[in-house]
Tab-separated table of C-alpha atoms in Angstrom:
chain	number	residue	atom	x	y	z
A	1	UNK	CA	106.962	88.746	56.861
A	2	UNK	CA	109.211	88.777	59.189
A	3	UNK	CA	108.422	92.699	60.385
A	4	UNK	CA	104.959	91.726	60.727
A	5	UNK	CA	105.194	88.709	62.507
A	6	UNK	CA	106.917	90.735	65.038
A	7	UNK	CA	104.525	93.406	64.887
A	8	UNK	CA	101.645	91.156	65.777
A	9	UNK	CA	103.843	89.513	68.685
A	10	UNK	CA	104.239	93.000	69.981
A	11	UNK	CA	100.652	93.840	69.835
A	12	UNK	CA	99.511	90.314	71.587
A	13	UNK	CA	102.684	91.114	74.429
A	14	UNK	CA	101.329	94.413	74.355
A	15	UNK	CA	97.270	93.591	75.381
A	16	UNK	CA	97.493	90.265	76.886
A	17	UNK	CA	99.806	92.043	79.251
A	18	UNK	CA	97.434	95.095	79.536
A	19	UNK	CA	93.999	93.556	79.557
A	20	UNK	CA	94.858	91.762	82.906
A	21	UNK	CA	97.585	93.416	83.674
A	22	UNK	CA	96.152	94.869	87.067
A	23	UNK	CA	94.512	91.341	88.181
A	24	UNK	CA	97.846	89.527	87.399
A	25	UNK	CA	99.675	92.636	89.644
A	26	UNK	CA	97.327	91.772	92.339
A	27	UNK	CA	98.050	88.126	91.690
A	28	UNK	CA	101.795	88.651	91.691
A	29	UNK	CA	102.131	90.667	94.544
A	30	UNK	CA	99.357	88.841	96.950
A	31	UNK	CA	101.337	85.458	95.474
A	32	UNK	CA	104.466	86.825	96.716
A	33	UNK	CA	103.798	87.253	100.749
A	34	UNK	CA	102.271	84.075	100.091
A	35	UNK	CA	106.216	82.648	100.678
A	36	UNK	CA	106.027	83.486	104.377
A	37	UNK	CA	102.277	82.805	104.810
A	38	UNK	CA	103.050	81.199	107.846
A	39	UNK	CA	105.215	84.102	109.256
A	40	UNK	CA	102.268	86.304	108.147
A	41	UNK	CA	99.978	84.411	110.149
A	42	UNK	CA	102.547	84.529	113.678
A	43	UNK	CA	102.405	87.906	112.676
A	44	UNK	CA	99.009	88.689	112.979
A	45	UNK	CA	98.690	87.100	116.671
A	46	UNK	CA	100.973	89.018	118.474
A	47	UNK	CA	99.904	87.384	121.013
A	48	UNK	CA	102.509	84.179	119.757
A	49	UNK	CA	105.822	86.845	120.207
A	50	UNK	CA	107.111	85.492	123.163
A	51	UNK	CA	106.936	81.976	123.093
A	52	UNK	CA	110.319	80.628	122.489
A	53	UNK	CA	111.544	77.057	121.390
A	54	UNK	CA	112.694	74.908	124.669
A	55	UNK	CA	114.224	71.148	124.565
A	56	UNK	CA	110.662	70.844	126.951
A	57	UNK	CA	109.193	71.431	123.466
A	58	UNK	CA	107.563	67.494	122.676
A	59	UNK	CA	107.030	66.612	126.243
A	60	UNK	CA	104.608	70.050	126.274
A	61	UNK	CA	103.037	69.103	123.236
A	62	UNK	CA	102.394	65.573	124.083
A	63	UNK	CA	100.832	66.377	127.061
A	64	UNK	CA	98.687	68.527	125.566
A	65	UNK	CA	97.866	65.613	123.029
A	66	UNK	CA	97.123	63.641	125.415
A	67	UNK	CA	94.250	65.741	127.075
A	68	UNK	CA	92.759	66.624	124.475
A	69	UNK	CA	92.901	63.134	122.675
A	70	UNK	CA	89.037	62.712	122.810
A	71	UNK	CA	88.592	64.600	119.493
A	72	UNK	CA	88.292	61.864	116.758
A	73	UNK	CA	91.956	63.041	114.798
A	74	UNK	CA	94.536	65.980	116.423
A	75	UNK	CA	96.709	67.268	114.104
A	76	UNK	CA	99.705	68.384	116.565
A	77	UNK	CA	102.801	70.928	115.008
A	78	UNK	CA	105.799	71.419	117.074
A	79	UNK	CA	108.301	74.547	117.230
A	80	UNK	CA	110.508	75.223	113.824
A	81	UNK	CA	112.051	77.416	111.472
A	82	UNK	CA	108.946	79.115	110.780
A	83	UNK	CA	106.497	78.434	114.204
A	84	UNK	CA	107.879	79.391	117.415
A	85	UNK	CA	104.736	77.816	119.461
A	86	UNK	CA	102.741	74.412	119.858
A	87	UNK	CA	99.709	74.148	117.966
A	88	UNK	CA	97.275	72.039	117.890
A	89	UNK	CA	93.600	71.478	115.361
A	90	UNK	CA	90.888	69.098	114.946
A	91	UNK	CA	87.500	69.765	113.586
A	92	UNK	CA	84.217	69.630	114.812
A	93	UNK	CA	80.552	69.379	112.731
A	94	UNK	CA	78.803	71.920	112.223
A	95	UNK	CA	74.407	72.219	112.254
A	96	UNK	CA	74.653	75.502	109.908
A	97	UNK	CA	76.814	74.402	107.709
A	98	UNK	CA	77.946	71.249	105.512
A	99	UNK	CA	81.856	72.003	106.016
A	100	UNK	CA	83.296	71.784	109.467
A	101	UNK	CA	84.345	73.933	111.541
A	102	UNK	CA	88.717	73.874	112.324
A	103	UNK	CA	89.152	74.619	116.506
A	104	UNK	CA	93.144	75.639	116.809
A	105	UNK	CA	94.608	75.820	120.226
A	106	UNK	CA	97.924	77.414	120.098
A	107	UNK	CA	100.920	76.590	123.638
A	108	UNK	CA	103.545	78.230	124.389
A	109	UNK	CA	106.434	75.849	123.791
A	110	UNK	CA	108.605	76.860	126.749
A	111	UNK	CA	105.866	76.888	129.430
A	112	UNK	CA	103.357	75.356	127.962
A	113	UNK	CA	101.021	77.799	128.894
A	114	UNK	CA	97.620	78.231	126.455
A	115	UNK	CA	98.033	80.813	124.517
A	116	UNK	CA	94.481	83.066	123.309
A	117	UNK	CA	94.985	84.904	120.294
A	118	UNK	CA	92.884	87.508	118.108
A	119	UNK	CA	90.631	86.105	115.213
A	120	UNK	CA	92.483	87.320	112.374
A	121	UNK	CA	92.655	85.301	108.731
A	122	UNK	CA	96.621	86.244	108.656
A	123	UNK	CA	98.274	85.532	105.296
A	124	UNK	CA	95.556	83.131	104.572
A	125	UNK	CA	93.485	85.935	103.227
A	126	UNK	CA	96.731	86.904	100.803
A	127	UNK	CA	96.708	83.128	99.881
A	128	UNK	CA	93.721	82.956	99.094
A	129	UNK	CA	93.435	85.895	97.326
A	130	UNK	CA	96.301	84.927	95.559
A	131	UNK	CA	94.079	82.442	93.193
A	132	UNK	CA	90.531	82.264	93.877
A	133	UNK	CA	89.987	86.224	94.522
A	134	UNK	CA	88.151	87.229	97.636
A	135	UNK	CA	83.967	86.828	98.305
A	136	UNK	CA	82.824	86.103	94.936
A	137	UNK	CA	81.813	81.872	93.980
A	138	UNK	CA	85.348	79.879	94.840
A	139	UNK	CA	85.392	78.048	90.863
A	140	UNK	CA	84.412	81.602	89.748
A	141	UNK	CA	87.415	83.506	91.100
A	142	UNK	CA	89.930	80.366	90.043
A	143	UNK	CA	88.560	80.544	86.539
A	144	UNK	CA	89.394	84.428	86.329
A	145	UNK	CA	93.101	83.963	87.694
A	146	UNK	CA	93.334	81.081	85.533
A	147	UNK	CA	92.175	83.083	82.430
A	148	UNK	CA	94.829	85.547	83.971
A	149	UNK	CA	97.876	82.906	84.173
A	150	UNK	CA	96.922	82.206	80.333
A	151	UNK	CA	97.570	85.926	79.262
A	152	UNK	CA	100.132	85.986	81.374
A	153	UNK	CA	101.925	82.939	79.457
A	154	UNK	CA	101.360	84.364	76.130
A	155	UNK	CA	102.623	87.791	77.212
A	156	UNK	CA	106.365	85.775	78.343
A	157	UNK	CA	106.361	83.690	75.111
A	158	UNK	CA	105.863	86.688	72.818
A	159	UNK	CA	107.887	88.758	75.133
A	160	UNK	CA	110.721	86.784	74.161
A	161	UNK	CA	110.214	86.527	70.494
A	162	UNK	CA	110.073	90.234	70.437
A	163	UNK	CA	113.541	91.103	72.236
A	164	UNK	CA	115.913	90.067	70.104
A	165	UNK	CA	118.688	90.722	72.012
A	166	UNK	CA	117.119	89.143	75.478
A	167	UNK	CA	120.425	88.309	76.869
A	168	UNK	CA	122.293	91.760	76.078
A	169	UNK	CA	119.342	93.757	78.129
A	170	UNK	CA	119.858	91.996	81.125
A	171	UNK	CA	123.306	94.242	81.354
A	172	UNK	CA	121.568	97.359	79.986
A	173	UNK	CA	119.710	99.853	82.212
A	174	UNK	CA	119.304	103.550	81.152
A	175	UNK	CA	118.435	105.466	84.464
A	176	UNK	CA	116.161	108.055	82.718
A	177	UNK	CA	112.450	109.032	83.106
A	178	UNK	CA	111.778	108.494	79.298
A	179	UNK	CA	110.153	105.709	77.793
A	180	UNK	CA	113.193	103.749	77.214
A	181	UNK	CA	114.131	104.078	81.049
A	182	UNK	CA	110.876	102.522	81.774
A	183	UNK	CA	111.141	100.046	78.702
A	184	UNK	CA	114.696	99.259	80.678
A	185	UNK	CA	113.098	98.735	84.148
A	186	UNK	CA	110.592	96.175	82.468
A	187	UNK	CA	112.884	94.224	80.397
A	188	UNK	CA	115.755	93.520	83.124
A	189	UNK	CA	113.765	91.689	85.894
A	190	UNK	CA	111.841	90.171	82.974
A	191	UNK	CA	115.002	88.581	82.151
A	192	UNK	CA	117.281	88.045	85.131
A	193	UNK	CA	114.556	85.829	86.766
A	194	UNK	CA	113.400	84.337	83.194
A	195	UNK	CA	113.317	80.787	84.424
A	196	UNK	CA	111.311	82.057	87.725
A	197	UNK	CA	108.472	83.801	85.418
A	198	UNK	CA	107.984	80.408	83.212
A	199	UNK	CA	108.081	77.810	86.377
A	200	UNK	CA	105.560	79.808	88.506
A	201	UNK	CA	103.260	80.921	85.197
A	202	UNK	CA	103.120	77.381	84.090
A	203	UNK	CA	102.979	75.470	87.377
A	204	UNK	CA	99.862	77.721	88.289
A	205	UNK	CA	98.290	76.658	85.197
A	206	UNK	CA	98.466	72.821	86.209
A	207	UNK	CA	97.192	73.864	89.294
A	208	UNK	CA	93.984	74.692	87.375
A	209	UNK	CA	94.130	72.199	85.101
A	210	UNK	CA	91.138	69.902	86.558
A	211	UNK	CA	89.090	73.168	86.349
A	212	UNK	CA	90.134	74.665	83.431
A	213	UNK	CA	90.752	71.270	81.151
A	214	UNK	CA	88.219	68.999	82.718
A	215	UNK	CA	87.711	67.238	79.198
A	216	UNK	CA	89.556	64.167	79.813
A	217	UNK	CA	88.219	63.060	83.350
A	218	UNK	CA	84.771	63.588	82.390
A	219	UNK	CA	85.320	61.314	79.711
A	220	UNK	CA	86.944	58.931	81.515
A	221	UNK	CA	84.896	59.140	84.723
A	222	UNK	CA	81.504	60.558	83.160
A	223	UNK	CA	82.007	63.668	85.720
A	224	UNK	CA	82.624	61.066	88.234
A	225	UNK	CA	85.319	63.354	89.937
A	226	UNK	CA	85.782	60.781	93.719
A	227	UNK	CA	86.729	57.691	91.374
A	228	UNK	CA	89.231	59.898	89.196
A	229	UNK	CA	90.853	60.892	92.681
A	230	UNK	CA	90.735	57.094	93.816
A	231	UNK	CA	92.155	55.939	90.736
A	232	UNK	CA	95.009	58.983	90.972
A	233	UNK	CA	95.788	57.954	94.980
A	234	UNK	CA	96.324	54.726	93.933
A	235	UNK	CA	99.238	55.601	91.155
A	236	UNK	CA	100.935	57.366	94.370
A	237	UNK	CA	100.426	54.301	96.106
A	238	UNK	CA	99.549	55.810	99.306
A	239	UNK	CA	98.382	54.319	102.139
A	240	UNK	CA	95.210	56.351	103.285
A	241	UNK	CA	93.089	55.431	106.628
A	242	UNK	CA	89.882	55.011	105.728
A	243	UNK	CA	86.352	56.883	107.085
A	244	UNK	CA	84.791	54.706	109.816
A	245	UNK	CA	80.598	54.877	110.295
A	246	UNK	CA	81.750	53.793	113.872
A	247	UNK	CA	84.006	55.777	116.095
A	248	UNK	CA	85.746	53.937	119.080
A	249	UNK	CA	88.027	56.603	120.770
A	250	UNK	CA	90.758	54.182	122.282
A	251	UNK	CA	92.591	55.602	124.577
A	252	UNK	CA	96.344	56.035	124.189
A	253	UNK	CA	98.622	55.642	126.704
A	254	UNK	CA	101.833	58.090	127.741
A	255	UNK	CA	104.019	55.177	127.502
A	256	UNK	CA	103.152	54.559	123.922
A	257	UNK	CA	103.295	58.206	122.181
A	258	UNK	CA	106.630	57.976	123.877
A	259	UNK	CA	107.568	54.762	122.312
A	260	UNK	CA	106.148	55.896	118.802
A	261	UNK	CA	108.155	59.035	118.867
A	262	UNK	CA	110.923	57.761	119.999
A	263	UNK	CA	111.133	55.103	116.828
A	264	UNK	CA	109.805	57.914	114.565
A	265	UNK	CA	112.916	60.424	116.140
A	266	UNK	CA	115.161	57.113	114.776
A	267	UNK	CA	114.128	57.410	111.449
A	268	UNK	CA	114.096	61.501	111.588
A	269	UNK	CA	117.076	62.384	114.344
A	270	UNK	CA	116.218	65.349	115.615
A	271	UNK	CA	113.496	66.168	113.308
A	272	UNK	CA	110.168	65.420	114.374
A	273	UNK	CA	107.956	68.074	113.212
A	274	UNK	CA	104.103	66.715	113.567
A	275	UNK	CA	102.057	63.874	114.819
A	276	UNK	CA	98.357	63.283	114.289
A	277	UNK	CA	96.464	61.206	116.735
A	278	UNK	CA	93.706	59.774	114.414
A	279	UNK	CA	91.022	57.707	116.379
A	280	UNK	CA	88.093	57.538	113.364
A	281	UNK	CA	89.050	53.716	112.985
A	282	UNK	CA	91.409	52.158	115.042
A	283	UNK	CA	94.164	53.873	117.051
A	284	UNK	CA	96.656	55.405	114.630
A	285	UNK	CA	99.247	57.603	115.264
A	286	UNK	CA	101.230	59.199	112.024
A	287	UNK	CA	104.184	61.270	112.986
A	288	UNK	CA	105.838	63.582	109.962
A	289	UNK	CA	109.514	65.153	109.812
A	290	UNK	CA	110.045	69.013	109.792
A	291	UNK	CA	112.226	69.303	107.139
A	292	UNK	CA	110.491	68.466	103.538
A	293	UNK	CA	113.309	65.585	102.093
A	294	UNK	CA	111.976	66.272	99.056
A	295	UNK	CA	110.062	68.075	95.481
A	296	UNK	CA	107.680	65.540	96.065
A	297	UNK	CA	106.224	67.495	98.993
A	298	UNK	CA	102.312	67.008	98.632
A	299	UNK	CA	99.272	66.304	101.347
A	300	UNK	CA	99.742	62.579	100.013
A	301	UNK	CA	103.145	62.634	98.548
A	302	UNK	CA	105.239	63.207	101.885
A	303	UNK	CA	107.626	61.569	104.197
A	304	UNK	CA	105.705	60.098	107.413
A	305	UNK	CA	105.229	57.203	108.891
A	306	UNK	CA	101.816	55.362	110.571
A	307	UNK	CA	102.066	53.308	114.326
A	308	UNK	CA	100.066	50.755	115.907
A	309	UNK	CA	98.587	53.277	118.759
A	310	UNK	CA	98.034	50.022	121.048
A	311	UNK	CA	100.995	47.782	120.259
A	312	UNK	CA	103.234	51.029	118.728
A	313	UNK	CA	104.594	48.699	115.766
A	314	UNK	CA	105.197	50.565	112.825
A	315	UNK	CA	102.361	49.838	109.699
A	316	UNK	CA	103.538	52.069	106.739
A	317	UNK	CA	106.416	54.319	105.949
A	318	UNK	CA	105.593	56.590	102.519
A	319	UNK	CA	108.871	56.916	100.136
A	320	UNK	CA	108.929	59.849	98.464
A	321	UNK	CA	108.324	60.180	95.599
A	322	UNK	CA	105.660	57.463	95.689
A	323	UNK	CA	105.018	55.157	93.133
A	324	UNK	CA	105.817	54.861	89.527
A	325	UNK	CA	103.281	57.045	87.659
A	326	UNK	CA	105.581	60.392	85.600
A	327	UNK	CA	102.360	61.827	85.629
A	328	UNK	CA	101.936	61.994	89.549
A	329	UNK	CA	105.911	63.183	89.861
A	330	UNK	CA	105.304	65.804	87.630
A	331	UNK	CA	102.502	67.087	89.093
A	332	UNK	CA	103.701	66.921	92.299
A	333	UNK	CA	106.668	68.275	91.552
A	334	UNK	CA	105.234	71.505	89.946
A	335	UNK	CA	103.165	72.208	92.510
A	336	UNK	CA	105.277	71.742	95.036
A	337	UNK	CA	107.894	74.270	93.251
A	338	UNK	CA	105.228	76.966	92.451
A	339	UNK	CA	103.908	76.711	96.445
A	340	UNK	CA	107.952	76.503	97.559
A	341	UNK	CA	106.849	73.384	99.731
A	342	UNK	CA	110.357	71.865	99.902
A	343	UNK	CA	112.060	75.258	100.321
A	344	UNK	CA	114.243	76.128	103.242
A	345	UNK	CA	114.687	79.564	105.100
A	346	UNK	CA	117.467	80.657	102.103
A	347	UNK	CA	116.209	78.837	98.878
A	348	UNK	CA	112.306	80.769	99.923
A	349	UNK	CA	114.127	83.852	100.127
A	350	UNK	CA	115.570	83.534	96.632
A	351	UNK	CA	112.099	82.956	95.404
A	352	UNK	CA	110.701	85.869	97.367
A	353	UNK	CA	113.210	87.773	95.500
A	354	UNK	CA	112.010	86.306	91.968
A	355	UNK	CA	108.349	86.634	92.847
A	356	UNK	CA	109.736	90.739	93.816
A	357	UNK	CA	110.895	90.794	90.049
A	358	UNK	CA	107.798	89.905	88.958
A	359	UNK	CA	105.841	92.532	90.680
A	360	UNK	CA	108.063	94.924	88.857
A	361	UNK	CA	107.227	93.377	85.864
A	362	UNK	CA	103.972	93.549	86.153
A	363	UNK	CA	103.845	96.889	87.328
A	364	UNK	CA	106.442	98.554	84.824
A	365	UNK	CA	104.578	96.468	82.124
A	366	UNK	CA	101.432	98.914	83.248
A	367	UNK	CA	103.473	102.008	83.161
A	368	UNK	CA	104.949	101.698	80.353
A	369	UNK	CA	101.304	101.380	77.704
A	370	UNK	CA	100.812	105.002	79.473
A	371	UNK	CA	104.341	106.204	79.218
A	372	UNK	CA	104.161	105.242	75.358
A	373	UNK	CA	101.359	107.114	74.741
A	374	UNK	CA	101.578	110.079	76.837
A	375	UNK	CA	102.733	112.492	74.574
A	376	UNK	CA	100.104	111.472	72.106
A	377	UNK	CA	97.163	111.913	74.355
A	378	UNK	CA	98.128	115.103	75.841
A	379	UNK	CA	96.362	116.836	73.481
A	380	UNK	CA	94.214	114.703	72.464
A	381	UNK	CA	91.595	113.305	74.584
A	382	UNK	CA	91.305	109.550	75.381
A	383	UNK	CA	88.899	107.686	77.883
A	384	UNK	CA	90.647	104.761	77.496
A	385	UNK	CA	93.877	106.261	78.150
A	386	UNK	CA	92.699	107.616	81.314
A	387	UNK	CA	91.278	105.024	82.664
A	388	UNK	CA	94.199	102.878	82.260
A	389	UNK	CA	95.944	105.952	83.863
A	390	UNK	CA	93.840	106.234	86.763
A	391	UNK	CA	93.810	102.121	87.319
A	392	UNK	CA	97.074	102.343	87.530
A	393	UNK	CA	97.625	104.199	90.134
A	394	UNK	CA	95.151	102.867	92.294
A	395	UNK	CA	96.296	98.836	91.872
A	396	UNK	CA	99.975	99.894	92.302
A	397	UNK	CA	100.122	102.196	94.917
A	398	UNK	CA	96.762	101.219	95.781
A	399	UNK	CA	97.066	97.813	96.346
A	400	UNK	CA	100.236	98.243	98.788
A	401	UNK	CA	98.203	100.756	100.645
A	402	UNK	CA	95.610	98.467	101.194
A	403	UNK	CA	97.883	95.628	102.672
A	404	UNK	CA	99.475	98.526	104.908
A	405	UNK	CA	95.888	99.513	105.829
A	406	UNK	CA	95.407	95.552	106.877
A	407	UNK	CA	98.543	94.861	108.940
A	408	UNK	CA	97.644	97.847	111.013
A	409	UNK	CA	93.888	96.937	111.225
A	410	UNK	CA	95.205	93.807	113.033
A	411	UNK	CA	96.691	96.077	115.626
A	412	UNK	CA	94.431	98.014	116.136
A	413	UNK	CA	91.010	97.062	116.086
A	414	UNK	CA	90.220	95.426	119.868
A	415	UNK	CA	90.776	92.103	120.394
A	416	UNK	CA	87.522	90.522	121.603
A	417	UNK	CA	85.544	92.755	119.139
A	418	UNK	CA	82.841	89.944	117.500
A	419	UNK	CA	84.030	89.572	113.277
A	420	UNK	CA	87.069	91.189	113.921
A	421	UNK	CA	88.822	89.385	111.222
A	422	UNK	CA	85.852	90.431	109.074
A	423	UNK	CA	86.682	94.127	109.833
A	424	UNK	CA	90.377	93.540	108.735
A	425	UNK	CA	89.941	92.678	105.222
A	426	UNK	CA	87.058	94.847	104.957
A	427	UNK	CA	89.634	97.428	105.202
A	428	UNK	CA	91.613	96.188	103.450
A	429	UNK	CA	89.474	96.601	100.442
A	430	UNK	CA	87.671	100.158	101.670
A	431	UNK	CA	91.125	101.724	101.854
A	432	UNK	CA	92.237	99.980	97.987
A	433	UNK	CA	88.911	101.657	97.119
A	434	UNK	CA	89.245	104.816	98.042
A	435	UNK	CA	92.817	105.122	96.372
A	436	UNK	CA	91.007	104.053	93.112
A	437	UNK	CA	88.608	106.930	93.696
A	438	UNK	CA	91.433	109.763	94.630
A	439	UNK	CA	93.566	108.623	91.607
A	440	UNK	CA	90.262	109.365	89.302
A	441	UNK	CA	89.348	112.540	90.723
A	442	UNK	CA	93.293	113.804	91.098
A	443	UNK	CA	95.904	115.203	88.635
A	444	UNK	CA	97.984	112.020	87.936
A	445	UNK	CA	101.445	112.938	89.007
A	446	UNK	CA	100.033	114.438	92.082
A	447	UNK	CA	98.478	111.348	92.716
A	448	UNK	CA	101.112	109.052	92.291
A	449	UNK	CA	103.244	111.348	94.639
A	450	UNK	CA	101.045	111.285	97.274
A	451	UNK	CA	99.917	108.051	97.124
A	452	UNK	CA	103.527	106.380	97.481
A	453	UNK	CA	103.388	109.124	100.017
A	454	UNK	CA	100.832	107.993	102.071
A	455	UNK	CA	102.052	104.198	101.738
A	456	UNK	CA	105.579	105.061	102.732
A	457	UNK	CA	103.996	106.466	105.934
A	458	UNK	CA	101.952	104.068	106.488
A	459	UNK	CA	104.032	101.319	106.329
A	460	UNK	CA	106.688	103.623	108.937
A	461	UNK	CA	103.567	103.788	111.087
A	462	UNK	CA	103.691	99.535	111.539
A	463	UNK	CA	106.537	99.494	113.550
A	464	UNK	CA	106.130	102.227	115.719
A	465	UNK	CA	102.746	101.002	116.408
A	466	UNK	CA	104.260	97.920	117.959
A	467	UNK	CA	107.200	99.009	119.644
A	468	UNK	CA	104.013	101.246	121.257
A	469	UNK	CA	101.635	98.437	122.204
A	470	UNK	CA	104.394	95.816	123.050
A	471	UNK	CA	107.641	98.428	124.380
A	472	UNK	CA	107.770	96.200	127.289
A	473	UNK	CA	110.149	92.740	126.574
A	474	UNK	CA	110.585	94.022	123.384
A	475	UNK	CA	113.839	92.346	123.097
A	476	UNK	CA	112.454	89.276	124.618
A	477	UNK	CA	110.494	88.464	121.258
A	478	UNK	CA	110.750	85.660	118.455
A	479	UNK	CA	112.778	87.654	115.506
A	480	UNK	CA	110.590	87.124	113.188
A	481	UNK	CA	108.736	90.123	114.187
A	482	UNK	CA	112.312	92.129	114.078
A	483	UNK	CA	112.201	90.852	110.949
A	484	UNK	CA	109.024	92.002	110.313
A	485	UNK	CA	109.699	95.507	111.358
A	486	UNK	CA	113.021	95.695	109.488
A	487	UNK	CA	111.101	94.515	106.057
A	488	UNK	CA	108.717	97.880	106.478
A	489	UNK	CA	110.735	100.118	107.330
A	490	UNK	CA	112.488	98.910	104.201
A	491	UNK	CA	109.334	99.187	102.069
A	492	UNK	CA	108.579	102.837	103.948
A	493	UNK	CA	111.791	103.800	102.843
A	494	UNK	CA	110.749	102.339	98.929
A	495	UNK	CA	108.406	104.645	98.728
A	496	UNK	CA	109.294	107.673	100.361
A	497	UNK	CA	112.666	107.238	97.410
A	498	UNK	CA	109.945	106.848	94.539
A	499	UNK	CA	107.888	110.151	96.365
A	500	UNK	CA	111.130	111.872	96.999
A	501	UNK	CA	112.205	111.313	92.692
A	502	UNK	CA	108.392	111.430	91.423
A	503	UNK	CA	108.036	114.984	92.777
A	504	UNK	CA	111.491	115.653	91.748
A	505	UNK	CA	110.574	114.988	88.476
A	506	UNK	CA	107.097	117.236	88.591
A	507	UNK	CA	108.655	120.423	89.462
A	508	UNK	CA	111.208	120.172	86.600
A	509	UNK	CA	108.484	119.633	84.205
A	510	UNK	CA	106.510	122.623	85.566
A	511	UNK	CA	109.573	124.417	85.499
A	512	UNK	CA	109.865	123.867	81.541
C-alpha cells in the first residue's frame, strides 16, 4: 500500500511538474527578475544614469510639483535606495481609450533639469509577463498562470512526500553528469529554499483567488465586485479621497507645501519618499515615507499622512496594520511577501537568490525527465521524448537569450523611433522563437552547447555596448548601472562554463 502510494505521488510529482514545467520556468525567471523591476526600469532608461541625489532634491521636487499642480492629481517620487532621480506622474483622459494615459516626467535630482528618456516597457514587461503573459486577454493569461501555479504547489507537496530523506539530501550533491547528479541538482535547491518555494507558490495562488475562486463573492454580492471592494476597504478602516464630479483646482502655495513636508518630516525623520497633490474634491497633500515600516505595505494598507492644502492641518494618519480584520491582514501580508514590498536591499537580494533556486529547481526538473528516459529512447524513437527534449532547450537556453536580446535592443534601437518599446518586446519574442526553431532542427547535444555559447556572448556584449556608448563620464554614473554590468558578466561566465562542460561531455561521449 505504501509503495503504491509513493509511486502514485511520484507519478503526480513528475507530470504536474512536466506538463506546465516550461511555463513555470518562464514564470520563475521573469518573477525573479521582477524583484529588481524598478532597477531594470532605470537601467533601460540610461539617460537617468548621471542623476544623483543631493540635499537640494526635495526642494527641486517641490518646485517642479508646484509648476505642474494644475493637474487634478500629481504623484511625486523622490530619490531613494532604488532610484537616483525625481519622477512626477499624472493621468490624462484619452478619447480613443477608456483607460487614462499615464504621463511621466523625470528630473535630475541635483540640478532640476528635465531628463527626456527613451520609450521602453523596461522591467514592467517582465513583471507583467510573470503573471499574465503577454499579447493575450489579461484574464486568460492570469488563468493560465494560476493553473500553472496550482500544479507547482502539487509538485512541491508530492515532492516532500516522495523524498523521505529530505533533510539529508540538502548535504548530498554528486557532481556527476548522470541521472543521479541531475537528481541532486534538482533536490538541493528545492530543500535549501523549501520555505520560500512554499510561500511564493501559495501566496501567488492567493493573489489569483478572486479570479479562480469567485463563488463566495458572487453568492454574497451577486457579481457586484465594486460593492465587495467597498466592504473589503471598510475592514481596513482606510481613508479614501472620493472623486468629485466637480474639479476645483485650488492653488497650493509654496509656503503651505513647505509646512506640510516639515510636519511630515517630524513623523518620518529624513525619510520622506513621495507626496501626492490631489485637487479632485478639495486641495489635499498625501505624504508617504521612503522605507516601508510594515509587512502590510499595500496600496491602501500602508503608512501615509494626509494634510489639508489650505490650512496645512493633518486630516488623517494611517496606522499599519489598519483595522482588526484577520482576513485583511493575512491577505496583505501574503501579497507583500510575494511582491517583496517590505524588503530592504539585503532582504531583496536574499529573496532574489531564493528565486534563482526556483529557476534551478524548475530547469533541472525538466532536464531530469529527459535524462531518466534517454537510454530507453536512444534506439526506440518517441515523438513525446523528442518534443520534451527540444522544448527544454528552447525554454531554458532560449529564454535567457531572449532576455539578453531584449536588453541589447534597448541600447541599439534609435531613441526617436516610433513605437520603439514594441520593437524591444518583439525582439524578445523573435529571439525566443528562433531558439525554439533552432533547437528542433539541430542535434540536441550541439544545440545545448551552441545556445549556451550564444547566451554567454550576448550577456558579455551588453556591458561592452554600454562602455562604447557611454564611455565618457562612465565613473560618474549611478552605481546601479555598474552592478548591472557586473551581473551580465557573471551571467556570461555561467553560460560559458555551462557550454564548456557540455562540450567536454559531448566529446567524451563521442570518443567512447
